[in-house]
Amino acid sequence: MTVETILPTPDVYSAKRILCVQPHYDDNDIAAAGVLKRLQQNGAEIFYLTVTNDLMGVIDHSLSPEAAAEALKRDQFTVGKIIGVKEQYWLGYPDAGKYDTFDVRRDVLKYIRLIRPDFVFTPDPWLTYEAHRDHIQTGLTTAEAVMFAGLTKIASSDPAVDSAYEGHDILGVAFYYTREPNTIADITSTWDDKIASVRCYQAQFEPDDMDMLVMALDMKSHQVAAGMDFEHSEPFKVLHPQSLHCGF
Ligand SMILES: [Zn+2]
């Protein structure tokens, strides 16, 4: 008997109710739209929670903050229709700004207790050479919130949600943007949907930069799938919540 026998890698393809917590409007789709679309076709319900307002990434500097926010949401709703996202939520923390990660954790706890997902997707906060603090903080606070979801003495930002919450099982966390994947998803059948969704993020990318991004995604997707019997892939580190503490 080994620890792996008790805590095997959770099967991400069994996900039926998925909360995807992203730092910026486009991260879930750049990293995971292929597998999310597959899971949605499989009957899963998908919810997006965006932590920052993403206003630093909007390329048209003539837009007011309100107009920029509208442009970002317009793109996100278009993508939501392609991928089949059931509901979108936003926390509005300042993009690349200063905010309290305990506040973010309370908010993520609220949505975990409200939505009761069986799988949670978020960036790998332990990605080596990740310099964007929003990505590290989102991944870390989300991992903590998953670990603490059942500890109701730890308050979320909504007492009404906490008092109605009766506990539930989270089967796994799928970290995207990872260098240490243990699950290589075959997204060949949904590759076109993924690229169509990424190309919707027009508020944040000049056309040339978008072409570069799509080319990089294509190369990376082939690279990760090397040696597999499929063409396009997305890599994930999928862990059981009990593996998020003390190295188990
Ligand atoms: Zn981002």
PDB file of N, CA, C and O in Angstrom, residues 144-170:
ATOM      1  N   GLU A 144      -5.818  27.368  -1.056  1.00  0.00           N
ATOM      2  CA  GLU A 144      -6.141  27.468   0.380  1.00  0.00           C
ATOM      3  C   GLU A 144      -7.640  27.362   0.609  1.00  0.00           C
ATOM      4  O   GLU A 144      -8.100  26.682   1.532  1.00  0.00           O
ATOM      5  N   ALA A 145      -8.406  28.039  -0.231  1.00  0.00           N
ATOM      6  CA  ALA A 145      -9.871  28.026  -0.065  1.00  0.00           C
ATOM      7  C   ALA A 145     -10.419  26.617  -0.271  1.00  0.00           C
ATOM      8  O   ALA A 145     -11.346  26.198   0.431  1.00  0.00           O
ATOM      9  N   VAL A 146      -9.841  25.871  -1.220  1.00  0.00           N
ATOM     10  CA  VAL A 146     -10.268  24.471  -1.427  1.00  0.00           C
ATOM     11  C   VAL A 146      -9.996  23.671  -0.157  1.00  0.00           C
ATOM     12  O   VAL A 146     -10.841  22.918   0.332  1.00  0.00           O
ATOM     13  N   MET A 147      -8.794  23.863   0.383  1.00  0.00           N
ATOM     14  CA  MET A 147      -8.380  23.105   1.572  1.00  0.00           C
ATOM     15  C   MET A 147      -9.265  23.439   2.776  1.00  0.00           C
ATOM     16  O   MET A 147      -9.564  22.586   3.608  1.00  0.00           O
ATOM     17  N   PHE A 148      -9.681  24.702   2.869  1.00  0.00           N
ATOM     18  CA  PHE A 148     -10.436  25.167   4.038  1.00  0.00           C
ATOM     19  C   PHE A 148     -11.956  25.189   3.831  1.00  0.00           C
ATOM     20  O   PHE A 148     -12.680  25.614   4.730  1.00  0.00           O
ATOM     21  N   ALA A 149     -12.430  24.734   2.669  1.00  0.00           N
ATOM     22  CA  ALA A 149     -13.869  24.880   2.377  1.00  0.00           C
ATOM     23  C   ALA A 149     -14.738  24.264   3.463  1.00  0.00           C
ATOM     24  O   ALA A 149     -15.766  24.822   3.857  1.00  0.00           O
ATOM     25  N   GLY A 150     -14.333  23.096   3.960  1.00  0.00           N
ATOM     26  CA  GLY A 150     -15.148  22.388   4.959  1.00  0.00           C
ATOM     27  C   GLY A 150     -14.949  22.892   6.381  1.00  0.00           C
ATOM     28  O   GLY A 150     -15.680  22.485   7.288  1.00  0.00           O
ATOM     29  N   LEU A 151     -13.954  23.748   6.588  1.00  0.00           N
ATOM     30  CA  LEU A 151     -13.700  24.267   7.942  1.00  0.00           C
ATOM     31  C   LEU A 151     -14.523  25.534   8.133  1.00  0.00           C
ATOM     32  O   LEU A 151     -14.055  26.641   7.901  1.00  0.00           O
ATOM     33  N   THR A 152     -15.753  25.357   8.572  1.00  0.00           N
ATOM     34  CA  THR A 152     -16.675  26.497   8.545  1.00  0.00           C
ATOM     35  C   THR A 152     -16.386  27.536   9.632  1.00  0.00           C
ATOM     36  O   THR A 152     -16.990  28.601   9.636  1.00  0.00           O
ATOM     37  N   LYS A 153     -15.428  27.230  10.526  1.00  0.00           N
ATOM     38  CA  LYS A 153     -14.994  28.275  11.461  1.00  0.00           C
ATOM     39  C   LYS A 153     -14.207  29.352  10.699  1.00  0.00           C
ATOM     40  O   LYS A 153     -14.057  30.467  11.177  1.00  0.00           O
ATOM     41  N   ILE A 154     -13.678  28.976   9.520  1.00  0.00           N
ATOM     42  CA  ILE A 154     -12.998  29.971   8.672  1.00  0.00           C
ATOM     43  C   ILE A 154     -14.076  30.633   7.817  1.00  0.00           C
ATOM     44  O   ILE A 154     -14.696  29.995   6.962  1.00  0.00           O
ATOM     45  N   ALA A 155     -14.287  31.924   8.095  1.00  0.00           N
ATOM     46  CA  ALA A 155     -15.414  32.621   7.467  1.00  0.00           C
ATOM     47  C   ALA A 155     -15.114  32.997   6.027  1.00  0.00           C
ATOM     48  O   ALA A 155     -13.984  33.330   5.677  1.00  0.00           O
ATOM     49  N   SER A 156     -16.147  32.923   5.194  1.00  0.00           N
ATOM     50  CA  SER A 156     -16.054  33.502   3.857  1.00  0.00           C
ATOM     51  C   SER A 156     -16.484  34.966   3.952  1.00  0.00           C
ATOM     52  O   SER A 156     -16.724  35.481   5.051  1.00  0.00           O
ATOM     53  N   SER A 157     -16.620  35.625   2.812  1.00  0.00           N
ATOM     54  CA  SER A 157     -17.028  37.032   2.841  1.00  0.00           C
ATOM     55  C   SER A 157     -18.550  37.178   2.918  1.00  0.00           C
ATOM     56  O   SER A 157     -19.053  38.292   2.866  1.00  0.00           O
ATOM     57  N   ASP A 158     -19.268  36.045   3.033  1.00  0.00           N
ATOM     58  CA  ASP A 158     -20.728  36.130   3.054  1.00  0.00           C
ATOM     59  C   ASP A 158     -21.310  35.219   4.144  1.00  0.00           C
ATOM     60  O   ASP A 158     -21.448  34.004   3.942  1.00  0.00           O
ATOM     61  N   PRO A 159     -21.651  35.792   5.292  1.00  0.00           N
ATOM     62  CA  PRO A 159     -22.156  34.974   6.414  1.00  0.00           C
ATOM     63  C   PRO A 159     -23.387  34.145   6.032  1.00  0.00           C
ATOM     64  O   PRO A 159     -23.546  33.017   6.529  1.00  0.00           O
ATOM     65  N   ALA A 160     -24.229  34.674   5.130  1.00  0.00           N
ATOM     66  CA  ALA A 160     -25.442  33.926   4.744  1.00  0.00           C
ATOM     67  C   ALA A 160     -25.049  32.652   3.988  1.00  0.00           C
ATOM     68  O   ALA A 160     -25.663  31.585   4.186  1.00  0.00           O
ATOM     69  N   VAL A 161     -24.021  32.746   3.130  1.00  0.00           N
ATOM     70  CA  VAL A 161     -23.539  31.563   2.394  1.00  0.00           C
ATOM     71  C   VAL A 161     -22.955  30.562   3.388  1.00  0.00           C
ATOM     72  O   VAL A 161     -23.224  29.357   3.326  1.00  0.00           O
ATOM     73  N   ASP A 162     -22.182  31.072   4.352  1.00  0.00           N
ATOM     74  CA  ASP A 162     -21.553  30.183   5.344  1.00  0.00           C
ATOM     75  C   ASP A 162     -22.615  29.438   6.162  1.00  0.00           C
ATOM     76  O   ASP A 162     -22.477  28.240   6.405  1.00  0.00           O
ATOM     77  N   SER A 163     -23.649  30.131   6.588  1.00  0.00           N
ATOM     78  CA  SER A 163     -24.629  29.467   7.456  1.00  0.00           C
ATOM     79  C   SER A 163     -25.477  28.461   6.680  1.00  0.00           C
ATOM     80  O   SER A 163     -25.971  27.493   7.255  1.00  0.00           O
ATOM     81  N   ALA A 164     -25.611  28.645   5.363  1.00  0.00           N
ATOM     82  CA  ALA A 164     -26.393  27.696   4.557  1.00  0.00           C
ATOM     83  C   ALA A 164     -25.547  26.499   4.092  1.00  0.00           C
ATOM     84  O   ALA A 164     -26.084  25.505   3.620  1.00  0.00           O
ATOM     85  N   TYR A 165     -24.218  26.606   4.240  1.00  0.00           N
ATOM     86  CA  TYR A 165     -23.316  25.580   3.676  1.00  0.00           C
ATOM     87  C   TYR A 165     -23.259  24.349   4.576  1.00  0.00           C
ATOM     88  O   TYR A 165     -23.005  24.456   5.775  1.00  0.00           O
ATOM     89  N   GLU A 166     -23.480  23.176   3.971  1.00  0.00           N
ATOM     90  CA  GLU A 166     -23.480  21.945   4.775  1.00  0.00           C
ATOM     91  C   GLU A 166     -22.294  21.033   4.472  1.00  0.00           C
ATOM     92  O   GLU A 166     -22.274  19.884   4.920  1.00  0.00           O
ATOM     93  N   GLY A 167     -21.341  21.533   3.709  1.00  0.00           N
ATOM     94  CA  GLY A 167     -20.177  20.715   3.379  1.00  0.00           C
ATOM     95  C   GLY A 167     -20.418  19.892   2.131  1.00  0.00           C
ATOM     96  O   GLY A 167     -21.554  19.534   1.835  1.00  0.00           O
ATOM     97  N   HIS A 168     -19.369  19.620   1.382  1.00  0.00           N
ATOM     98  CA  HIS A 168     -19.466  18.774   0.193  1.00  0.00           C
ATOM     99  C   HIS A 168     -18.055  18.319  -0.175  1.00  0.00           C
ATOM    100  O   HIS A 168     -17.070  18.834   0.369  1.00  0.00           O
ATOM    101  N   ASP A 169     -17.964  17.325  -1.066  1.00  0.00           N
ATOM    102  CA  ASP A 169     -16.659  16.795  -1.441  1.00  0.00           C
ATOM    103  C   ASP A 169     -16.111  17.522  -2.669  1.00  0.00           C
ATOM    104  O   ASP A 169     -16.785  17.604  -3.697  1.00  0.00           O
ATOM    105  N   ILE A 170     -14.897  18.031  -2.541  1.00  0.00           N
ATOM    106  CA  ILE A 170     -14.166  18.519  -3.714  1.00  0.00           C
ATOM    107  C   ILE A 170     -13.197  17.396  -4.097  1.00  0.00           C
ATOM    108  O   ILE A 170     -12.359  16.985  -3.291  1.00  0.00           O
TER     109      ILE A 170
END
